[in-house]
CSV table of C-alpha atoms and ligand atoms in Angstrom, one decimal:
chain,number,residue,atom,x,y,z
B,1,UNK,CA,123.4,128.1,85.0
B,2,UNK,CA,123.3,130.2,81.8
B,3,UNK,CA,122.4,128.7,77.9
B,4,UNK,CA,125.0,126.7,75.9
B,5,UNK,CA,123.6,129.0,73.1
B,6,UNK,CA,125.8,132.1,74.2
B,7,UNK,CA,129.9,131.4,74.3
B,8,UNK,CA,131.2,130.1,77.4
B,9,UNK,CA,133.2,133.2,78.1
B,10,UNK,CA,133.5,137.2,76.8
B,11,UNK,CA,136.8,137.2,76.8
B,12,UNK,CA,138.2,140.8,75.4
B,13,UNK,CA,140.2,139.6,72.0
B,14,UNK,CA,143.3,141.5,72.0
B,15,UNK,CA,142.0,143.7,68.9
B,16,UNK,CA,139.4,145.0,71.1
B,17,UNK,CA,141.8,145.4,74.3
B,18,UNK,CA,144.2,147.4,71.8
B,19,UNK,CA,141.4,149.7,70.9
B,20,UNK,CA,140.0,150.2,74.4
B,21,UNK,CA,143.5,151.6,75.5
B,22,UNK,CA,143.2,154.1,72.5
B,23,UNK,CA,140.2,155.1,73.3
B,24,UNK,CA,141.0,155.7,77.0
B,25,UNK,CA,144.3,157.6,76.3
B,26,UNK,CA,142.1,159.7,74.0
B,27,UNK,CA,144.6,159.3,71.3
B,28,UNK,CA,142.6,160.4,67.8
B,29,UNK,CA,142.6,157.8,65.3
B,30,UNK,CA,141.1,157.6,62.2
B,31,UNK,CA,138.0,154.9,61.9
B,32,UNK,CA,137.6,153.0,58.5
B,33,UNK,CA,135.3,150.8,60.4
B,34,UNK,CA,132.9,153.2,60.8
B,35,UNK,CA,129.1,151.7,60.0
B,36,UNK,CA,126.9,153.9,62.0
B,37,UNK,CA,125.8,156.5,59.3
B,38,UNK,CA,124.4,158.9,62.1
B,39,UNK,CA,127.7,159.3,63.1
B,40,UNK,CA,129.3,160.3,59.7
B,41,UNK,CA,128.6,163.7,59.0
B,42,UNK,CA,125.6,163.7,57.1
B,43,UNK,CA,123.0,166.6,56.7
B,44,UNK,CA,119.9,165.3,58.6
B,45,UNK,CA,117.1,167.8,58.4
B,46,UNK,CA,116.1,168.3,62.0
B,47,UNK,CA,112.2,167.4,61.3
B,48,UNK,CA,113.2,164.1,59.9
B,49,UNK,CA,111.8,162.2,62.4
B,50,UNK,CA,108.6,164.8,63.4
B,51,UNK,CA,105.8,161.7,61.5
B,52,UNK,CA,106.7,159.9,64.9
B,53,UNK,CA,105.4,162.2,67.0
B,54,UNK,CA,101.6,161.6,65.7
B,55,UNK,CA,98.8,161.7,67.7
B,56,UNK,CA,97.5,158.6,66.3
B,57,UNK,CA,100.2,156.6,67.8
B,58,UNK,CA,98.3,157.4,71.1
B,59,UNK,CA,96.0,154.5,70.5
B,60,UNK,CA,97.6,150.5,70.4
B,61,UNK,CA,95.8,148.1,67.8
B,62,UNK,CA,98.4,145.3,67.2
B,63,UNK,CA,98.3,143.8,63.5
B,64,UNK,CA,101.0,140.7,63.7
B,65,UNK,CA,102.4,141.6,60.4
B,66,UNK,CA,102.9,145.1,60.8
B,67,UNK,CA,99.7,147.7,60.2
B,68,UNK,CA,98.9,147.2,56.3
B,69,UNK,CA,99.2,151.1,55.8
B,70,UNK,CA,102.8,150.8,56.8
B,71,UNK,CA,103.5,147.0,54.5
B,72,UNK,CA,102.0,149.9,51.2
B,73,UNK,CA,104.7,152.5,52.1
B,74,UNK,CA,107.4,149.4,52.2
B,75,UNK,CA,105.7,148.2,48.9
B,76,UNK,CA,105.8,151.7,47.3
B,77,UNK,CA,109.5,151.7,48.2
B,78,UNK,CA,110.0,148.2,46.1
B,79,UNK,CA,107.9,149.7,43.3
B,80,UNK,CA,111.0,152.9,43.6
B,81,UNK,CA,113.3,149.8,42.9
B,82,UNK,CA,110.8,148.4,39.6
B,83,UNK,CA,109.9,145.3,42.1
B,84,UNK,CA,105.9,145.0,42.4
B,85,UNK,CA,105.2,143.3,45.7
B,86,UNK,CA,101.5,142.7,47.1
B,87,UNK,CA,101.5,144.6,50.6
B,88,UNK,CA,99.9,141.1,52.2
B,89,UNK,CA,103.6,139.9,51.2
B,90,UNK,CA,105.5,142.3,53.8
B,91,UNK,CA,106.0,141.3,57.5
B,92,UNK,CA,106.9,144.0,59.5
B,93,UNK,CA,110.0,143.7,62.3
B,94,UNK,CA,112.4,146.0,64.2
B,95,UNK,CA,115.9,145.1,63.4
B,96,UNK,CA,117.3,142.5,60.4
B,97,UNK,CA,118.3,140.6,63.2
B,98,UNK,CA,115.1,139.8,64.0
B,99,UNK,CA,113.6,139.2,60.9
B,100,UNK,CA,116.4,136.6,61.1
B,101,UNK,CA,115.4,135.4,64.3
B,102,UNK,CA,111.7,134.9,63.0
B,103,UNK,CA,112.6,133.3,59.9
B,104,UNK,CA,115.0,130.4,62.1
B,105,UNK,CA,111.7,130.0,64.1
B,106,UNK,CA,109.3,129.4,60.9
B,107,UNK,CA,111.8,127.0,59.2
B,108,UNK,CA,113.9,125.4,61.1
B,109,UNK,CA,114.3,123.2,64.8
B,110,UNK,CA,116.6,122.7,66.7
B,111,UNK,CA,119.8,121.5,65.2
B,112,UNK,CA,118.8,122.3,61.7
B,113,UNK,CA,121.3,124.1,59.6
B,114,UNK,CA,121.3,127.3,57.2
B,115,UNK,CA,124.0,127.8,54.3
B,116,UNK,CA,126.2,131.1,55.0
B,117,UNK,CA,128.4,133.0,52.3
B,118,UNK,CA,132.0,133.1,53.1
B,119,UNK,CA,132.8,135.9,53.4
B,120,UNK,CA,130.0,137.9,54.7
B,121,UNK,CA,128.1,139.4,57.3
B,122,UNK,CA,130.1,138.2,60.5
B,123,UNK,CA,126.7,138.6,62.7
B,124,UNK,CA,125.8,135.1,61.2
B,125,UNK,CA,127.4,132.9,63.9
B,126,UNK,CA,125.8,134.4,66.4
B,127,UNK,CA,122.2,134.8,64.8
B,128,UNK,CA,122.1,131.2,64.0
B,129,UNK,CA,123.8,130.4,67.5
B,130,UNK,CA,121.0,132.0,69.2
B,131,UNK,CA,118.5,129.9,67.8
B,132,UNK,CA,120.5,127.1,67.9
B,133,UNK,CA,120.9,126.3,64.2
B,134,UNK,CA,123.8,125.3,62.7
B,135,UNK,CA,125.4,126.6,60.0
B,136,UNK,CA,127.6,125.3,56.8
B,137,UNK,CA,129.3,126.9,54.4
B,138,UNK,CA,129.5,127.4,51.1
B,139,UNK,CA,131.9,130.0,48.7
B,140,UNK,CA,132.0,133.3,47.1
B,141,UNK,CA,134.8,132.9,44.8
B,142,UNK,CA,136.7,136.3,43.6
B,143,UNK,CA,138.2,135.9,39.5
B,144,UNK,CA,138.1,139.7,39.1
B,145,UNK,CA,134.4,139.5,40.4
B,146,UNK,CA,132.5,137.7,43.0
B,147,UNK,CA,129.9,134.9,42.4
B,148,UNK,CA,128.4,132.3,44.5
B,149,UNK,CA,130.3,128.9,43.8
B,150,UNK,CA,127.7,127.2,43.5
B,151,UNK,CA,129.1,123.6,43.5
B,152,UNK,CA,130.1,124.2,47.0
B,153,UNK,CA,126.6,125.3,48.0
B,154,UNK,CA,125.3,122.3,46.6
B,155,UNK,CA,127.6,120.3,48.4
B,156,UNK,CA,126.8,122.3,51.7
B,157,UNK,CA,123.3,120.9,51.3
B,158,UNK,CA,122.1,117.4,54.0
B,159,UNK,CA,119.1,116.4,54.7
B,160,UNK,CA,118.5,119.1,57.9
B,161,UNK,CA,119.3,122.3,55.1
B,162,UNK,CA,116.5,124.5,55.7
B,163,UNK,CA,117.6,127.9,54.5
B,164,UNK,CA,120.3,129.6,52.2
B,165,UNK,CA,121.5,132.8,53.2
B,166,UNK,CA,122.5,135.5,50.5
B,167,UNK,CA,123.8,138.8,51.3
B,168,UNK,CA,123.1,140.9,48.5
B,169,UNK,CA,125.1,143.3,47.7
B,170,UNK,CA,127.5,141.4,50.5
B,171,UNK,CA,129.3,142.7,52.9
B,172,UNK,CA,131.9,143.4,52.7
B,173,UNK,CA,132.5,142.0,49.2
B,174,UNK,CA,130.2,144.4,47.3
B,175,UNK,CA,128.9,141.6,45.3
B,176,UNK,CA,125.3,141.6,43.9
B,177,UNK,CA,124.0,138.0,43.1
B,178,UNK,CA,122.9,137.6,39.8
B,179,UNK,CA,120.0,137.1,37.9
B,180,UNK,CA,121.4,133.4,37.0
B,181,UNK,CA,122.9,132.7,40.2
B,182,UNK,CA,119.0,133.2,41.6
B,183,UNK,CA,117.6,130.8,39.2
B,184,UNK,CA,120.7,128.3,40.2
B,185,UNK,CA,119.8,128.7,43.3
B,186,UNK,CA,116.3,128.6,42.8
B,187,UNK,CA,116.6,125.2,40.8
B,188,UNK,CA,118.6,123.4,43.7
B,189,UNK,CA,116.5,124.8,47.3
B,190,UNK,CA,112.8,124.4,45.3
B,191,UNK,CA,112.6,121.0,44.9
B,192,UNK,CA,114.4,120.3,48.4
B,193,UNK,CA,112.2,122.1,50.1
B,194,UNK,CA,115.3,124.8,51.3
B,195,UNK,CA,114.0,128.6,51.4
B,196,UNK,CA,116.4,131.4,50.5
B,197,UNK,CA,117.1,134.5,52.4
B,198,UNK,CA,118.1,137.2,50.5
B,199,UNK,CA,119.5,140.1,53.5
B,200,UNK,CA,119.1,143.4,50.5
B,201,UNK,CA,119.7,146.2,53.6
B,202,UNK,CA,122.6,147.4,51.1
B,203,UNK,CA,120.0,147.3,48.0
B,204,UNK,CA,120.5,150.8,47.0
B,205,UNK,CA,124.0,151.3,47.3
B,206,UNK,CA,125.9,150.7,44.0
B,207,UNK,CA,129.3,151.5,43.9
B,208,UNK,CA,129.2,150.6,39.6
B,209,UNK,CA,126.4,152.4,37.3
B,210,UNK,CA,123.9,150.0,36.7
B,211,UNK,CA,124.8,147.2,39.7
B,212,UNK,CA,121.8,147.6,41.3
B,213,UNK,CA,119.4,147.4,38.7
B,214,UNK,CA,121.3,144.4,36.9
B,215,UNK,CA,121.0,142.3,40.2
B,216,UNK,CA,118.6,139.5,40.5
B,217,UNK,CA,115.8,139.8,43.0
B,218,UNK,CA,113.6,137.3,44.6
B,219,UNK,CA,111.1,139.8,45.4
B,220,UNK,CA,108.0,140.3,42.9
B,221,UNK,CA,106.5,138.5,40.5
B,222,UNK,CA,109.5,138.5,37.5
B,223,UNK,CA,109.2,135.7,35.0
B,224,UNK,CA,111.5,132.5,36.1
B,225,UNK,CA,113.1,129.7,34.1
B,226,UNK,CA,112.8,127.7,37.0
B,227,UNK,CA,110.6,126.6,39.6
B,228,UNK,CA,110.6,129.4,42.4
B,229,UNK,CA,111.8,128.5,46.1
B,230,UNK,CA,110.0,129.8,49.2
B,231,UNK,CA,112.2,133.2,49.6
B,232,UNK,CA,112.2,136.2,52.3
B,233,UNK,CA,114.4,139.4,50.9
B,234,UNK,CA,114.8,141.7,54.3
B,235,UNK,CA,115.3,145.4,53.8
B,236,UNK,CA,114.7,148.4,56.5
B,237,UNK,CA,115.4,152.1,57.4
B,238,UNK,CA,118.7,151.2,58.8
B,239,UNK,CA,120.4,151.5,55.4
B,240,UNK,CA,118.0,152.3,52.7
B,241,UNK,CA,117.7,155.8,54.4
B,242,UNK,CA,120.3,155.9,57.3
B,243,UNK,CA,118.3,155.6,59.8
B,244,UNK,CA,119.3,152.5,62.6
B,245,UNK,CA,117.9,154.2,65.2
B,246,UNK,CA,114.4,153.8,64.1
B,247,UNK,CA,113.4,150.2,64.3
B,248,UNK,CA,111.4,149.3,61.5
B,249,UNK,CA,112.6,146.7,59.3
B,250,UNK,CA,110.7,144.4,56.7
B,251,UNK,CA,110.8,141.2,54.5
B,252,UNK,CA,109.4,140.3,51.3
B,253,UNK,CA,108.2,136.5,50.9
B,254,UNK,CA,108.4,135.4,47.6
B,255,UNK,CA,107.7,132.0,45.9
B,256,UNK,CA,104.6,129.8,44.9
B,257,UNK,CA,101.4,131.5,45.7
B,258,UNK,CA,100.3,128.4,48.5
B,259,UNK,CA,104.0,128.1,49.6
B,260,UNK,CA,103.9,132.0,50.7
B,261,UNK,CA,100.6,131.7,52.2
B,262,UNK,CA,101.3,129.0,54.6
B,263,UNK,CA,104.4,130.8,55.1
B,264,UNK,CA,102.8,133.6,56.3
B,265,UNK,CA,100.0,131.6,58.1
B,266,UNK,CA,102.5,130.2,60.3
B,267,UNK,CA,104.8,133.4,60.4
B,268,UNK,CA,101.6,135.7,61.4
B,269,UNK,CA,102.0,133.6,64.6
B,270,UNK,CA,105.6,133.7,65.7
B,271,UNK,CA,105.2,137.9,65.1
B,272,UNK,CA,101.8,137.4,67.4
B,273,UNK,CA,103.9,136.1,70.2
B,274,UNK,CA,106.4,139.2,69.8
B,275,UNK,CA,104.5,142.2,68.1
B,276,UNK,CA,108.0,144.2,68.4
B,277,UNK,CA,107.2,146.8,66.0
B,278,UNK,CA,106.1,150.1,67.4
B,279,UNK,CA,102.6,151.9,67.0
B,280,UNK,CA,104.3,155.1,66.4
B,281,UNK,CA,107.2,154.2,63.5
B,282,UNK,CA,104.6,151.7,61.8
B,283,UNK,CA,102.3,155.2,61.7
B,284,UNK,CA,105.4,157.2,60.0
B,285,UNK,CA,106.8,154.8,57.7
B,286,UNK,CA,105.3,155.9,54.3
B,287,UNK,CA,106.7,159.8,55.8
B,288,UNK,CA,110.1,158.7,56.8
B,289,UNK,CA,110.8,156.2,53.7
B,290,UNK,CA,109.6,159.7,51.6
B,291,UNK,CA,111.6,161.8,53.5
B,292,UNK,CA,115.0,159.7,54.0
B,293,UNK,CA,115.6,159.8,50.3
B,294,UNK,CA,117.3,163.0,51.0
B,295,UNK,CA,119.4,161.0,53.6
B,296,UNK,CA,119.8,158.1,51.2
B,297,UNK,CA,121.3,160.3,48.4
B,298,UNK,CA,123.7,161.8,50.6
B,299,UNK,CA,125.0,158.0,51.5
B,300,UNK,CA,125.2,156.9,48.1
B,301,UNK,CA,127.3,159.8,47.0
B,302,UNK,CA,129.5,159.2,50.0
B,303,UNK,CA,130.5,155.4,49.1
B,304,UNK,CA,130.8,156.2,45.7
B,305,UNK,CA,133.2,159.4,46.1
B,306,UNK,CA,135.0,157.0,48.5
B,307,UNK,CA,135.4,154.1,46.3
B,308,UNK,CA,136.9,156.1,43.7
B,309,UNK,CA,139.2,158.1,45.8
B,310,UNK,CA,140.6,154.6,47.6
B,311,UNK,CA,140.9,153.1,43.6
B,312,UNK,CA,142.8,156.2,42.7
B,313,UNK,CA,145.3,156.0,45.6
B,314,UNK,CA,145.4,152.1,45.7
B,315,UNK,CA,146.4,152.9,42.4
B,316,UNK,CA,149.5,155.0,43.0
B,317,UNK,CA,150.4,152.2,45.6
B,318,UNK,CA,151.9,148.8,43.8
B,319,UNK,CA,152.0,146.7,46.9
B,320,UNK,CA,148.0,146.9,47.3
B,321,UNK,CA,145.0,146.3,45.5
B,322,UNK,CA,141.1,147.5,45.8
B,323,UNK,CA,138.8,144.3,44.7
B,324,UNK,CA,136.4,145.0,42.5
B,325,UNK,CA,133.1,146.3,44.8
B,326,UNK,CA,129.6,146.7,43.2
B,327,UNK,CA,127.9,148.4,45.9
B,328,UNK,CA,127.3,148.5,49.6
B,329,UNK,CA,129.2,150.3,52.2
B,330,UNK,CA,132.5,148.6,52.3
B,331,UNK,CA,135.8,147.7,49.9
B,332,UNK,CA,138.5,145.6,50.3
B,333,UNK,CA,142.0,146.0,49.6
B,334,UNK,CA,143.9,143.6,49.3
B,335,UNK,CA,147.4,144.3,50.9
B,336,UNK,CA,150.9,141.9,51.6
B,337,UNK,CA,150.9,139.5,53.8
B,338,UNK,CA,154.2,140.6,56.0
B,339,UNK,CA,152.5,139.4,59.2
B,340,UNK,CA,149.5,138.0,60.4
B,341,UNK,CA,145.8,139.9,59.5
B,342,UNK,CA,145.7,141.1,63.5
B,343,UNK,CA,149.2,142.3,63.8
B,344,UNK,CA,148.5,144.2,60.7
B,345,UNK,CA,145.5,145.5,62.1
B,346,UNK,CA,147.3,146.8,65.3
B,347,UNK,CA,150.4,148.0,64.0
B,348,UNK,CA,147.5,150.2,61.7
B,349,UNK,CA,145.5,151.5,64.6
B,350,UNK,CA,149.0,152.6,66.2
B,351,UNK,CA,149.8,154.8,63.3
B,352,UNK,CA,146.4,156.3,64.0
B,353,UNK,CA,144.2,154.4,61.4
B,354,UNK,CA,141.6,151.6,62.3
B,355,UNK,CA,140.4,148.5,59.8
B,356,UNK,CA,139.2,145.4,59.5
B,357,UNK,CA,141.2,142.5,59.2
B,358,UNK,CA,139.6,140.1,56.4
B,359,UNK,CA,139.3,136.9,58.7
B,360,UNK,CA,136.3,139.4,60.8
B,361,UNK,CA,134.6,137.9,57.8
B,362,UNK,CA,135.9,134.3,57.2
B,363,UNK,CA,138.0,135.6,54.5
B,364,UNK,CA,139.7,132.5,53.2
B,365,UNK,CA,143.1,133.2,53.2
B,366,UNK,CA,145.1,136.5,54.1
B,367,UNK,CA,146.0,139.6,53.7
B,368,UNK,CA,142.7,141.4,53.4
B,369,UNK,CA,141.6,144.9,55.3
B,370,UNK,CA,137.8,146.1,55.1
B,371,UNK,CA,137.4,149.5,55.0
B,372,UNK,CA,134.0,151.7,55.7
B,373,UNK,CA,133.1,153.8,53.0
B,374,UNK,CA,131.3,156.0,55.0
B,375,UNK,CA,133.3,158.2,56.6
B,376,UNK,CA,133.6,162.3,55.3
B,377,UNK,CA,136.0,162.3,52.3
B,378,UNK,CA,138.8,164.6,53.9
B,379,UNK,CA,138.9,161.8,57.2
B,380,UNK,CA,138.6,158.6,54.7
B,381,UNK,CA,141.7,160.0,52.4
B,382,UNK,CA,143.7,160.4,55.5
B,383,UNK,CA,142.7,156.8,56.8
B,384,UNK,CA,143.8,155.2,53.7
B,385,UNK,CA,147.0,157.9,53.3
B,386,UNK,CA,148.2,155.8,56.4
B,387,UNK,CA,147.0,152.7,55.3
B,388,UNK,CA,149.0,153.1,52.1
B,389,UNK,CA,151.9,154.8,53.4
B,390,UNK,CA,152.3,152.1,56.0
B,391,UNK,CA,153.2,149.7,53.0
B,392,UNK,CA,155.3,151.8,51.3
B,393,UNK,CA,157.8,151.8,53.9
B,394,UNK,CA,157.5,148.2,55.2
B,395,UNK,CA,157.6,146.8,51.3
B,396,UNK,CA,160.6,149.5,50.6
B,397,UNK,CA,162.4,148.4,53.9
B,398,UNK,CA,162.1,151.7,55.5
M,401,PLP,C1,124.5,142.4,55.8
M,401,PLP,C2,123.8,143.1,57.0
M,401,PLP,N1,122.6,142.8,57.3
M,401,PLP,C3,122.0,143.4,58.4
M,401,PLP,C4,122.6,144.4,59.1
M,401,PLP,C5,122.0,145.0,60.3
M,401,PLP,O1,120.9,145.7,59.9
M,401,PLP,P1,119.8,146.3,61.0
M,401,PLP,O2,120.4,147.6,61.5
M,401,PLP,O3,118.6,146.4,60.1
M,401,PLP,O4,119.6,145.2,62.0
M,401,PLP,C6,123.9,144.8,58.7
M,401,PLP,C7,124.7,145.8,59.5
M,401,PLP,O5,125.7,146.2,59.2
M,401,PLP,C8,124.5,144.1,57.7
M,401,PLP,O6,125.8,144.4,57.3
C-alpha cells in the first residue's frame, strides 16, 4: 500500500529506545547532541521576530523564486561574506531540505545518482531516498586535516552522475573545501555535465581565524582556472542567525551565464508547482537577516569557547583526541575503541552524558563521538567531564 521510497519498517533502534527510557524516568542527562540553537540559552531579543507581523503580508502575490526584495536582502548577506551575487541568482525555499528536494527534481530522474561525502550530513539517505535517487560515495580523508579525496570522487562518477554534494564547512568534520578542491571539482563535473551542491548553512561558523574567509565558494563571479560547473550553494536563517523556526531558506546558482539561466528557467517551474515560501517571512527577510546578527555572534562565540575548552580538556586526557575542526557546530574526538560505537554511546548516556557515535555519519571506521558545540559552556564542560572521565577509568582498569 505505501511507497518503496520510505523504509519498510520504523523500527525504534536501540539508541533511541535507550534514550526514550531516560527521558520518561526524567533522569537529567547532559545533551552533546544538542542542534536546536533556540534551545541553548541564547539571548534572543523578544522583538526579533516583530518584521513578520507586517501589514503587507495581508495581501498574497506569489513570485516562484521568492519576492526579488527578499533574493537583495539574501544578496546583501553574500556581499557581508565578500561574495557578489546578482539577486536574479537566488531561489527562495523553506527548509535546506527542500532546496534539496527541488534541486533532485531539476537534475536528476528516477534512478539517477548524486555523490555524498563520507562522513557528513546523515539526512542524505533519506533526501535522496525520497526522490528516489541513488547515491555513491566518495571520501573525506583526515591526515591532520580533512580534504575531499578526490580520486575516489572521480571514481564515484557513471554515466547517471548528476550532482556532487559538498557540505561545506561539513558536518560534523568541520572541514571547509578549498579553493583548489573547487576547481578539482570544477574541472571533473563541467565537462560531464554533473552540477555541484555546495550545502554552506554552517558558512559563518569558523572554529580557526581565517577558515571562513580562506574557503572556496562557488557563489559569485571569482576568477576560475577552470571551466565553471552548474552549481547551487544553499544557505538560510536556520544557522546563519539561529533561527530554524522561521522557514526561509535560499540557494545561489552559479556557473556559465546560459547554464544558470536554463537552470533557473526550468527551476522557476518546479518552485511554481510548490510556492512554499511564506508572504510574511519573504516580507521580513532583509529585517531579520539585519537583526539575527546579534543572534549569529552569540553562536559563533559559543562554538568557538567550546572548541577550545573540549581541546584543552581532551588535552589533559591521553586516551582521546579532538580532530582538527575548522568551523561549524560540531567536533569530533576521537576516543578507544574498547567496545563497539553504540555500546559506547549507551554506557555514556547512563553516566548521564549523551553523543554521537561516529557511524550516525558513515564514519569509516571506529571509535569516533560527535559532540554539539552549542550547548552553555558550564553544561558542555560537564558533558565532556564525563565523557573524559569515563576513559580514564576504563583505560586505567578502574
Ligand atoms: C549540513 C546541514 N544541512 C542542512 C541542515 C538543515 O538545515 P535547515 O534547518 O535549513 O533545513 C542541517 C541541520 O543540521 C545540516 O547539518
Amino acid at each position: 500500500m505505501f511507497s518503496s521510497r520510505l523504509p519498510a519498517h520504523t523500527a525504534t533502534n536501540r539508541l533511541t529506545a535507550a534514550l526514550q527510557a531516560v527521558r520518561a524516568s526524567g533522569t537529567p542527562f547532559v545533551d552533546l547532541t544538542l542542534s536546536n540553537p533556540t534551545l541553548a540559552g541564547f539571548d534572543y531579543p523578544d522583538d526579533l521576530l516583530a518584521p513578520l507581523g507586517q501589514s503587507r503580508g495581508l495581501r498574497y502575490a506569489p513570485s516562484p523564486l521568492g519576492a526579488i526584495e527578499a533574493r537583495r536582502a539574501v544578496a546583501a548577506d553574500y556581499a557581508r561574506q565578500g561574495i557578489a551575487v546578482a539577486p536574479e541568482r537566488i531561489a527562495l525555499t523553506a527548509s535546506t531540505s527542500d532546496s534539496y528536494s527541488l534541486l533532485f527534481k531539476l537534475l536528476a530522474d528516477a534512478g539517477d545518482e548524486v555523490l555524498v561525502p563520507r562522513p557528513s550530513y546523515p539526512l542524505f539517505d533519506h533526501l535522496t531516498q525520497l526522490d528516489l535517487v541513488a547515491t555513491r560515495y566518495y571520501d573525506l580523508d583526515v591526515h591532520g586535516a580533512w580534504s575531499i579525496d578526490v580520486d575516489s570522487l572521480a571514481r564515484a562518477i557513471t554515466p547517471r552522475t548528476r550532482a556532487v554534494l559538498l557540505v561545506c564547512p561539513n558536518n560534523p568534520t568541520g572541514s571547509f573545501v578549498t579553493r583548489d578542491e573547487i576547481d578539482r571539482l570544477e574541472a571533473i563535473c563541467a565537462p560531464r555535465g554533473i552540477a555541484i551542491i555546495a550545502d554552506e548553512v554552517f558558512a559563518d561558523y569558523e572554529l580557526e581565524p581565517g577558515a571562513a574567509a580562506g574557503a572556496g565558494r562557488l557563489a559569485g563571479d571569482g576568477l576560475q582556472a577552470v571551466p565553471r560547473a552548474l552549481s547551487f550553494s544553499l544557505g538560510g536563517l536556520s544557522k546563519s542567525v539561529g533561527l530554524p523556526q522561521v522557514k526561509l531558506r535560499w540557494m545561489a546558482v552559479g556557473g556559465p551565464d546560459r547554464l544558470v539561466a536554463e537552470a533557473l528557467e526550468r527551476l522557476e517551474l518546479v518552485c511554481d508547482t510548490y510556492l512554499a515560501v511564506s508572504t510574511p517571512v519573504q516580507l521580513a527577510a532583509a529585517e531579520l537577516l539585519h537583526r539575527g546578527a546579534a543572534v549569529r555572534s552569540q553562536i559563533a562565540a559559543r562554538v568557538v569557547s567550546n572548541y577550545r575548552a573540549l581541546q584543552a580538556a581532551a588535552a589533559r586526557a591521553p586516551s582521546c583526541r579532538v580532530l582538527r575542526s575548522e568551523g561549524g557546530w560540531y567536533a569530533v574526538l576521537q576516543v578507544p575503541s574498547l567496545e563497539p560505537e553504540e555500546d559506547l554511546v549507551l554506557r555514556l548516556l547512563a553516566d548521564g552524558v549523551l553523543t554521537h557515535p561516529g557511524y550516525f555519519f558513515d564514519f569509516p571506521r571506529e571509535s569516533f563521538l560527535i559532540v554539539s558545540l552549542l550547548p552553555a559552556e558550564a553544561v558542555f564542560a560537564d558533558g565532556v567531564s564525563r565523557v573524559l572521565r569515563h576513559f580514564a577509568r576504563t583505560t586505567s582498569g578502574t
